[in-house]
Amino acid sequence: MKYALVTGGSRGIGRAVCIRLARMGYHVLVNYANRTDEAETTLELIRQAGQDGELLGFDVSDGKQARAALEGWQDAHPDEYIEVLVNNAGIRRDNILALMPEEDWHRVIDIALDGFYNVTQPLLQPMMFHKYGRIINVASVSGLKGMPGQTNYSAAKGGIVAVTKALAQEVAPKNVTVNAVAPGFIRTDMTDGLDEASLKKTVPARRFGTPEEVAALIGFLASSEAGYITGNVVSINGGLYT
Ligand code: NAP
């Protein structure tokens, strides 16, 4: 059995990635924070895709919770390891910096960056030991160009870009690749409150992307065929950034 873990797998892009990885033959561990109902729907969709999976609920920004969940899984599966990790969990709490509460600054950054550390660090040694691993981090166009009204989110995603490049160089000799994807506007709960009709006019492709389109890209980066791609950030934005 081959195992993959997707953080924030209960909804949106994460759910589509879970289904994609199931179609690639992975037993998928679905992490989520609160929405057990949505995570169960993802699990059902994984089963409909012909594979199985399990729910692993924990707040990625909480180091103790993350370690307990991941060590618990490893103890229960002493001969197995998680070979694909998709760090997808994320939130946005937009505001201009002049009005941004400290709590919103920290929460967005903690989920992205502490979340990256808390989940990735415990899984690295088994990947390196087995000389195979794929890590894909979900960044954003905001982390590449910076978005007004999103200093916290831009900082978080910019950090994800940098950490992707740094870690890729550490683990490349062990055949572990680390890449990031940088989506533009993707239609999910996260973008639900946005004015899609006017925002899509700013996108050269004149539409928002779908979670399935992002999942297809992540699926490729997670495949064995992508073994010589590492330390990269792949934009998927309908031409918005370029
Ligand atoms: P979404 O529909 O709002 O889903 C967010 C997911 O993250 C949910 O599964 C949620 O779990 C999980 N999550 C939130 N906080 C968590 C925590 N502390 N611990 C564990 N899981 C947590 O968002 P999305 O649009 O699919 O976004 C997924 C990723 O893509 C994020 O990193 C986001 O920044 C990035 N992104 C999105 C867009 C876009 O346009 N949608 C663009 C660029 C980048 P619950 O269901 O339990 O709440």
PDB file of C-alpha atoms in Angstrom, residues 9-191:
ATOM      1  CA  GLY A   9      -8.387  17.590   2.616  1.00  0.00           C
ATOM      2  CA  SER A  10     -11.968  18.087   3.709  1.00  0.00           C
ATOM      3  CA  ARG A  11     -12.909  20.757   1.197  1.00  0.00           C
ATOM      4  CA  GLY A  12     -11.923  22.699  -1.925  1.00  0.00           C
ATOM      5  CA  ILE A  13      -8.525  22.094  -3.495  1.00  0.00           C
ATOM      6  CA  GLY A  14      -7.554  19.575  -0.807  1.00  0.00           C
ATOM      7  CA  ARG A  15     -10.581  17.407  -1.508  1.00  0.00           C
ATOM      8  CA  ALA A  16      -9.857  17.378  -5.255  1.00  0.00           C
ATOM      9  CA  VAL A  17      -6.239  16.420  -4.499  1.00  0.00           C
ATOM     10  CA  CYS A  18      -7.395  13.530  -2.290  1.00  0.00           C
ATOM     11  CA  ILE A  19      -9.525  12.174  -5.138  1.00  0.00           C
ATOM     12  CA  ARG A  20      -6.709  12.638  -7.653  1.00  0.00           C
ATOM     13  CA  LEU A  21      -4.218  10.788  -5.439  1.00  0.00           C
ATOM     14  CA  ALA A  22      -6.750   8.000  -4.857  1.00  0.00           C
ATOM     15  CA  ARG A  23      -7.028   7.614  -8.651  1.00  0.00           C
ATOM     16  CA  MET A  24      -3.222   7.343  -8.711  1.00  0.00           C
ATOM     17  CA  GLY A  25      -3.482   4.376  -6.350  1.00  0.00           C
ATOM     18  CA  TYR A  26      -2.811   6.031  -3.018  1.00  0.00           C
ATOM     19  CA  HIS A  27      -4.402   5.244   0.308  1.00  0.00           C
ATOM     20  CA  VAL A  28      -5.185   8.802   1.343  1.00  0.00           C
ATOM     21  CA  LEU A  29      -4.965  10.252   4.838  1.00  0.00           C
ATOM     22  CA  VAL A  30      -7.367  13.182   4.963  1.00  0.00           C
ATOM     23  CA  ASN A  31      -6.389  15.877   7.438  1.00  0.00           C
ATOM     24  CA  TYR A  32      -8.860  18.602   8.373  1.00  0.00           C
ATOM     25  CA  ALA A  33      -9.454  21.046  11.249  1.00  0.00           C
ATOM     26  CA  ASN A  34     -13.169  21.139  12.157  1.00  0.00           C
ATOM     27  CA  ARG A  35     -15.444  19.972   9.365  1.00  0.00           C
ATOM     28  CA  THR A  36     -15.729  16.243  10.062  1.00  0.00           C
ATOM     29  CA  ASP A  37     -18.855  16.081   7.887  1.00  0.00           C
ATOM     30  CA  GLU A  38     -16.953  17.429   4.880  1.00  0.00           C
ATOM     31  CA  ALA A  39     -13.954  15.183   5.586  1.00  0.00           C
ATOM     32  CA  GLU A  40     -16.288  12.170   5.597  1.00  0.00           C
ATOM     33  CA  THR A  41     -17.618  13.230   2.205  1.00  0.00           C
ATOM     34  CA  THR A  42     -14.036  13.373   0.903  1.00  0.00           C
ATOM     35  CA  LEU A  43     -13.446   9.868   2.259  1.00  0.00           C
ATOM     36  CA  GLU A  44     -16.572   8.638   0.484  1.00  0.00           C
ATOM     37  CA  LEU A  45     -15.326  10.188  -2.779  1.00  0.00           C
ATOM     38  CA  ILE A  46     -11.940   8.476  -2.286  1.00  0.00           C
ATOM     39  CA  ARG A  47     -13.787   5.171  -1.961  1.00  0.00           C
ATOM     40  CA  GLN A  48     -15.812   5.925  -5.075  1.00  0.00           C
ATOM     41  CA  ALA A  49     -12.481   6.461  -6.844  1.00  0.00           C
ATOM     42  CA  GLY A  50     -11.591   2.868  -5.967  1.00  0.00           C
ATOM     43  CA  GLN A  51      -9.208   3.365  -3.058  1.00  0.00           C
ATOM     44  CA  ASP A  52      -9.501   3.702   0.686  1.00  0.00           C
ATOM     45  CA  GLY A  53      -8.387   6.312   3.147  1.00  0.00           C
ATOM     46  CA  GLU A  54      -8.748   7.518   6.703  1.00  0.00           C
ATOM     47  CA  LEU A  55      -9.465  10.744   8.534  1.00  0.00           C
ATOM     48  CA  LEU A  56      -6.717  12.422  10.520  1.00  0.00           C
ATOM     49  CA  GLY A  57      -8.249  15.460  12.170  1.00  0.00           C
ATOM     50  CA  PHE A  58      -5.871  17.943  13.774  1.00  0.00           C
ATOM     51  CA  ASP A  59      -4.973  21.617  13.658  1.00  0.00           C
ATOM     52  CA  VAL A  60      -1.761  21.767  11.629  1.00  0.00           C
ATOM     53  CA  SER A  61      -0.627  24.868  13.518  1.00  0.00           C
ATOM     54  CA  ASP A  62      -0.641  22.927  16.804  1.00  0.00           C
ATOM     55  CA  GLY A  63       2.659  21.073  17.069  1.00  0.00           C
ATOM     56  CA  LYS A  64       1.514  18.731  19.847  1.00  0.00           C
ATOM     57  CA  GLN A  65      -1.673  17.715  18.022  1.00  0.00           C
ATOM     58  CA  ALA A  66       0.156  17.183  14.754  1.00  0.00           C
ATOM     59  CA  ARG A  67       2.946  15.129  16.304  1.00  0.00           C
ATOM     60  CA  ALA A  68       0.502  12.986  18.296  1.00  0.00           C
ATOM     61  CA  ALA A  69      -1.577  12.249  15.181  1.00  0.00           C
ATOM     62  CA  LEU A  70       1.402  11.489  12.938  1.00  0.00           C
ATOM     63  CA  GLU A  71       3.281   9.428  15.538  1.00  0.00           C
ATOM     64  CA  GLY A  72       0.061   7.565  16.334  1.00  0.00           C
ATOM     65  CA  TRP A  73      -0.350   6.706  12.653  1.00  0.00           C
ATOM     66  CA  GLN A  74       3.291   5.634  12.329  1.00  0.00           C
ATOM     67  CA  ASP A  75       3.078   3.458  15.461  1.00  0.00           C
ATOM     68  CA  ALA A  76       0.015   1.741  14.009  1.00  0.00           C
ATOM     69  CA  HIS A  77       1.829   1.214  10.675  1.00  0.00           C
ATOM     70  CA  PRO A  78       5.413   0.388  11.656  1.00  0.00           C
ATOM     71  CA  ASP A  79       6.332  -1.025   8.232  1.00  0.00           C
ATOM     72  CA  GLU A  80       4.741   1.730   6.158  1.00  0.00           C
ATOM     73  CA  TYR A  81       5.496   5.361   5.466  1.00  0.00           C
ATOM     74  CA  ILE A  82       3.788   8.369   3.956  1.00  0.00           C
ATOM     75  CA  GLU A  83       5.505   8.958   0.607  1.00  0.00           C
ATOM     76  CA  VAL A  84       3.392  11.876  -0.659  1.00  0.00           C
ATOM     77  CA  LEU A  85       2.624  14.933   1.441  1.00  0.00           C
ATOM     78  CA  VAL A  86       0.497  17.818   0.197  1.00  0.00           C
ATOM     79  CA  ASN A  87       0.653  20.814   2.538  1.00  0.00           C
ATOM     80  CA  ASN A  88      -2.615  22.434   1.496  1.00  0.00           C
ATOM     81  CA  ALA A  89      -4.350  23.590   4.713  1.00  0.00           C
ATOM     82  CA  GLY A  90      -4.770  27.346   4.768  1.00  0.00           C
ATOM     83  CA  ILE A  91      -7.032  30.232   5.612  1.00  0.00           C
ATOM     84  CA  ARG A  92      -7.213  33.879   4.692  1.00  0.00           C
ATOM     85  CA  ARG A  93      -8.190  36.782   6.946  1.00  0.00           C
ATOM     86  CA  ASP A  94      -7.922  39.808   4.707  1.00  0.00           C
ATOM     87  CA  ASN A  95      -7.544  43.372   5.888  1.00  0.00           C
ATOM     88  CA  ILE A  96      -5.288  46.308   5.180  1.00  0.00           C
ATOM     89  CA  LEU A  97      -2.335  46.179   7.527  1.00  0.00           C
ATOM     90  CA  ALA A  98      -3.332  49.442   9.211  1.00  0.00           C
ATOM     91  CA  LEU A  99      -6.480  47.740  10.502  1.00  0.00           C
ATOM     92  CA  MET A 100      -5.256  44.182  10.913  1.00  0.00           C
ATOM     93  CA  PRO A 101      -5.668  42.640  14.381  1.00  0.00           C
ATOM     94  CA  GLU A 102      -2.585  40.830  15.676  1.00  0.00           C
ATOM     95  CA  GLU A 103      -4.600  37.628  15.963  1.00  0.00           C
ATOM     96  CA  ASP A 104      -5.333  37.661  12.204  1.00  0.00           C
ATOM     97  CA  TRP A 105      -1.697  38.314  11.380  1.00  0.00           C
ATOM     98  CA  HIS A 106      -0.547  35.337  13.430  1.00  0.00           C
ATOM     99  CA  ARG A 107      -3.314  32.864  12.608  1.00  0.00           C
ATOM    100  CA  VAL A 108      -2.795  32.987   8.840  1.00  0.00           C
ATOM    101  CA  ILE A 109       0.987  32.723   9.150  1.00  0.00           C
ATOM    102  CA  ASP A 110       0.888  30.046  11.850  1.00  0.00           C
ATOM    103  CA  ILE A 111      -1.378  27.730   9.858  1.00  0.00           C
ATOM    104  CA  ALA A 112       0.819  28.107   6.778  1.00  0.00           C
ATOM    105  CA  LEU A 113       4.310  28.076   8.253  1.00  0.00           C
ATOM    106  CA  ASP A 114       4.026  26.315  11.620  1.00  0.00           C
ATOM    107  CA  GLY A 115       1.678  23.951   9.782  1.00  0.00           C
ATOM    108  CA  PHE A 116       4.374  23.264   7.224  1.00  0.00           C
ATOM    109  CA  TYR A 117       6.934  22.513   9.941  1.00  0.00           C
ATOM    110  CA  ASN A 118       4.639  20.482  12.190  1.00  0.00           C
ATOM    111  CA  VAL A 119       3.512  18.126   9.436  1.00  0.00           C
ATOM    112  CA  THR A 120       6.571  17.970   7.203  1.00  0.00           C
ATOM    113  CA  GLN A 121       9.306  17.551   9.796  1.00  0.00           C
ATOM    114  CA  PRO A 122       8.085  14.210  11.231  1.00  0.00           C
ATOM    115  CA  LEU A 123       7.568  12.728   7.749  1.00  0.00           C
ATOM    116  CA  LEU A 124      10.953  13.649   6.290  1.00  0.00           C
ATOM    117  CA  GLN A 125      13.133  11.001   7.905  1.00  0.00           C
ATOM    118  CA  PRO A 126      11.004   8.073   6.696  1.00  0.00           C
ATOM    119  CA  MET A 127      10.957   9.575   3.162  1.00  0.00           C
ATOM    120  CA  MET A 128      14.734   9.951   3.189  1.00  0.00           C
ATOM    121  CA  PHE A 129      15.240   6.483   4.669  1.00  0.00           C
ATOM    122  CA  HIS A 130      13.164   4.946   1.860  1.00  0.00           C
ATOM    123  CA  LYS A 131      14.858   7.217  -0.706  1.00  0.00           C
ATOM    124  CA  TYR A 132      11.549   8.314  -2.179  1.00  0.00           C
ATOM    125  CA  GLY A 133       9.236  11.151  -1.334  1.00  0.00           C
ATOM    126  CA  ARG A 134       7.109  13.868  -2.871  1.00  0.00           C
ATOM    127  CA  ILE A 135       6.198  17.065  -1.004  1.00  0.00           C
ATOM    128  CA  ILE A 136       3.928  19.619  -2.638  1.00  0.00           C
ATOM    129  CA  ASN A 137       3.152  22.884  -0.871  1.00  0.00           C
ATOM    130  CA  VAL A 138       0.196  25.040  -1.815  1.00  0.00           C
ATOM    131  CA  ALA A 139       1.367  28.656  -2.087  1.00  0.00           C
ATOM    132  CA  SER A 140      -0.495  31.401  -3.946  1.00  0.00           C
ATOM    133  CA  VAL A 141      -0.095  34.148  -6.481  1.00  0.00           C
ATOM    134  CA  SER A 142      -0.214  36.413  -3.396  1.00  0.00           C
ATOM    135  CA  GLY A 143       3.061  34.910  -2.187  1.00  0.00           C
ATOM    136  CA  LEU A 144       4.753  35.711  -5.488  1.00  0.00           C
ATOM    137  CA  LYS A 145       3.582  39.225  -6.264  1.00  0.00           C
ATOM    138  CA  GLY A 146       2.125  40.394  -2.935  1.00  0.00           C
ATOM    139  CA  MET A 147      -1.534  41.397  -2.720  1.00  0.00           C
ATOM    140  CA  PRO A 148      -2.813  44.578  -1.041  1.00  0.00           C
ATOM    141  CA  GLY A 149      -5.240  43.692   1.719  1.00  0.00           C
ATOM    142  CA  GLN A 150      -3.414  40.405   2.225  1.00  0.00           C
ATOM    143  CA  THR A 151      -0.100  41.223   3.908  1.00  0.00           C
ATOM    144  CA  ASN A 152      -0.532  38.315   6.324  1.00  0.00           C
ATOM    145  CA  TYR A 153      -1.488  35.873   3.574  1.00  0.00           C
ATOM    146  CA  SER A 154       1.221  37.188   1.223  1.00  0.00           C
ATOM    147  CA  ALA A 155       3.831  36.770   3.983  1.00  0.00           C
ATOM    148  CA  ALA A 156       2.605  33.256   4.729  1.00  0.00           C
ATOM    149  CA  LYS A 157       2.644  32.172   1.091  1.00  0.00           C
ATOM    150  CA  GLY A 158       5.930  33.947   0.361  1.00  0.00           C
ATOM    151  CA  GLY A 159       7.357  31.961   3.254  1.00  0.00           C
ATOM    152  CA  ILE A 160       6.025  28.769   1.719  1.00  0.00           C
ATOM    153  CA  VAL A 161       7.793  29.595  -1.551  1.00  0.00           C
ATOM    154  CA  ALA A 162      11.099  30.167   0.261  1.00  0.00           C
ATOM    155  CA  VAL A 163      10.838  27.079   2.425  1.00  0.00           C
ATOM    156  CA  THR A 164      10.066  24.992  -0.668  1.00  0.00           C
ATOM    157  CA  LYS A 165      13.284  26.126  -2.325  1.00  0.00           C
ATOM    158  CA  ALA A 166      15.380  25.632   0.814  1.00  0.00           C
ATOM    159  CA  LEU A 167      14.083  22.188   1.746  1.00  0.00           C
ATOM    160  CA  ALA A 168      14.292  20.953  -1.856  1.00  0.00           C
ATOM    161  CA  GLN A 169      18.070  21.406  -1.751  1.00  0.00           C
ATOM    162  CA  GLU A 170      18.366  19.610   1.600  1.00  0.00           C
ATOM    163  CA  VAL A 171      16.573  16.444   0.543  1.00  0.00           C
ATOM    164  CA  ALA A 172      17.248  16.163  -3.207  1.00  0.00           C
ATOM    165  CA  PRO A 173      20.125  13.689  -2.679  1.00  0.00           C
ATOM    166  CA  LYS A 174      17.633  11.317  -1.023  1.00  0.00           C
ATOM    167  CA  ASN A 175      15.268  11.374  -4.015  1.00  0.00           C
ATOM    168  CA  VAL A 176      12.711  13.479  -2.165  1.00  0.00           C
ATOM    169  CA  THR A 177      11.311  16.343  -4.249  1.00  0.00           C
ATOM    170  CA  VAL A 178       9.758  19.492  -2.820  1.00  0.00           C
ATOM    171  CA  ASN A 179       7.707  21.786  -5.034  1.00  0.00           C
ATOM    172  CA  ALA A 180       5.010  24.402  -4.643  1.00  0.00           C
ATOM    173  CA  VAL A 181       2.002  25.357  -6.701  1.00  0.00           C
ATOM    174  CA  ALA A 182       0.823  28.953  -6.780  1.00  0.00           C
ATOM    175  CA  PRO A 183      -2.861  29.162  -7.700  1.00  0.00           C
ATOM    176  CA  GLY A 184      -4.626  32.341  -8.726  1.00  0.00           C
ATOM    177  CA  PHE A 185      -8.394  32.539  -8.199  1.00  0.00           C
ATOM    178  CA  ILE A 186      -9.820  29.042  -7.709  1.00  0.00           C
ATOM    179  CA  ARG A 187     -13.513  28.498  -7.077  1.00  0.00           C
ATOM    180  CA  THR A 188     -13.791  27.119  -3.504  1.00  0.00           C
ATOM    181  CA  ASP A 189     -15.277  28.158  -0.162  1.00  0.00           C
ATOM    182  CA  MET A 190     -12.226  30.411   0.287  1.00  0.00           C
ATOM    183  CA  THR A 191     -13.206  32.550  -2.698  1.00  0.00           C
TER     184      THR A 191
END
